[in-house]
Amino acid sequence: MLNDSQINEFHRDGFVVVEDFIDAASREALRERALQLVDEWEPHSESSQSVFTTDEQERASTREFLDSGDGIWCFFEPGAVDAEGNVTRPRHLAINKIGHAMHDLDPVFSEISHRPELAEVAADVGLTDPLALQSMYIFKQPGIGGEVGCHQDATFLYTEPISVKGFWFAIEDATIDNGCLWAAPGGHRSGLRQLFERTEAAGGIPAAHSTSDDDADSPGLTRFRELDPTPLPSPPGDLVPLEVPAGTLVVLDGLLPHWSDVNRSAISRHAYTLHCISARAQYPSWNWLQRSTPLRPLGATA
Ligand code: FE2
């Protein structure tokens, strides 16, 4: 699927932008299905209306968040929930994202995620025996779509050796105004800064920083462990914006530092992401995301 210059670009920069990868009908199918999932979603209780911000991911680590690796869960934008916990706008404009197993559990997401052309791209960028691990539909809502702090995906989806690759699909146009991705070209050649781990599986003492008053019944479920104190590039100056039209695929190396800003515009910026790892790598039991069923090879039919 990728030509030599695109493959070279991926190895040089840690990412490659492929325009016109996903057609309008498929984008619309994903968008409609995402809105339907939001509409049909039943939180287990009022208190399980999980608010999500990757800027403070450890604070969002409720039991529901940890269980969502195996299911389909909706996370609210902090800006859509008032101090009493009431959602202040229509739900389809209040959700930050849906995660994290639509690629396995939902027929529309599954069909699009496992198309052979994506498996070919994975092979082109050197991912051997790819397994589809995690999916997210990100809404980046107008006016409130939150910042996603600068990070490396391998922090959250670690394997030994590191193998994770991100496949990011623009469902709508992504611009600086509506909070497009930004990336640090070549930043994938630096080391992994930190790990995000389950404290229970890591046998660790619950971390003080991940305990909060408003999350008192699930204290310290996760924590960050520092591997390398070198700071990640500082946004926006150290990164370049990836303004791309709807239909574009961006492939991201798992070590590439990337970031996205708040969406301050009146236009949403929907995106779908699928993260894959190699079946040849070891997946530790302390990763936050754990599955009770085997991962499906990328491109395999359900
Ligand atoms: Fe990411």
Short mmCIF file of N, CA and C and ligand atoms in Angstrom, two decimals, residues 136 148 151-153 156 181 252 258 275, ligand 1:
data_model
loop_
_atom_site.label_atom_id
_atom_site.label_comp_id
_atom_site.label_asym_id
_atom_site.label_seq_id
_atom_site.Cartn_x
_atom_site.Cartn_y
_atom_site.Cartn_z
N MET A 136 -10.30 3.49 19.47
CA MET A 136 -10.97 4.64 20.09
C MET A 136 -11.64 5.46 18.98
N VAL A 148 -4.95 16.51 24.50
CA VAL A 148 -4.32 15.23 24.82
C VAL A 148 -2.84 15.53 24.97
N HIS A 151 2.62 12.67 24.50
CA HIS A 151 2.87 11.32 25.02
C HIS A 151 3.44 10.42 23.91
N GLN A 152 3.93 9.28 24.33
CA GLN A 152 4.33 8.20 23.42
C GLN A 152 3.34 7.05 23.65
N ASP A 153 2.81 6.48 22.58
CA ASP A 153 1.79 5.44 22.77
C ASP A 153 2.34 4.22 23.51
N PHE A 156 1.47 3.62 27.13
CA PHE A 156 0.16 3.06 27.49
C PHE A 156 -0.06 1.65 26.96
N LEU A 181 -3.76 16.67 15.20
CA LEU A 181 -2.57 16.04 15.79
C LEU A 181 -1.34 16.92 15.54
N LEU A 252 1.56 6.11 13.11
CA LEU A 252 2.45 6.66 14.14
C LEU A 252 3.27 5.55 14.78
N HIS A 258 3.61 12.77 20.46
CA HIS A 258 2.55 13.51 19.74
C HIS A 258 1.59 14.12 20.75
N HIS A 275 -4.85 0.79 17.54
CA HIS A 275 -3.47 0.51 17.94
C HIS A 275 -3.22 -0.98 17.82
FE FE2 B 1 -1.49 8.62 21.18
#
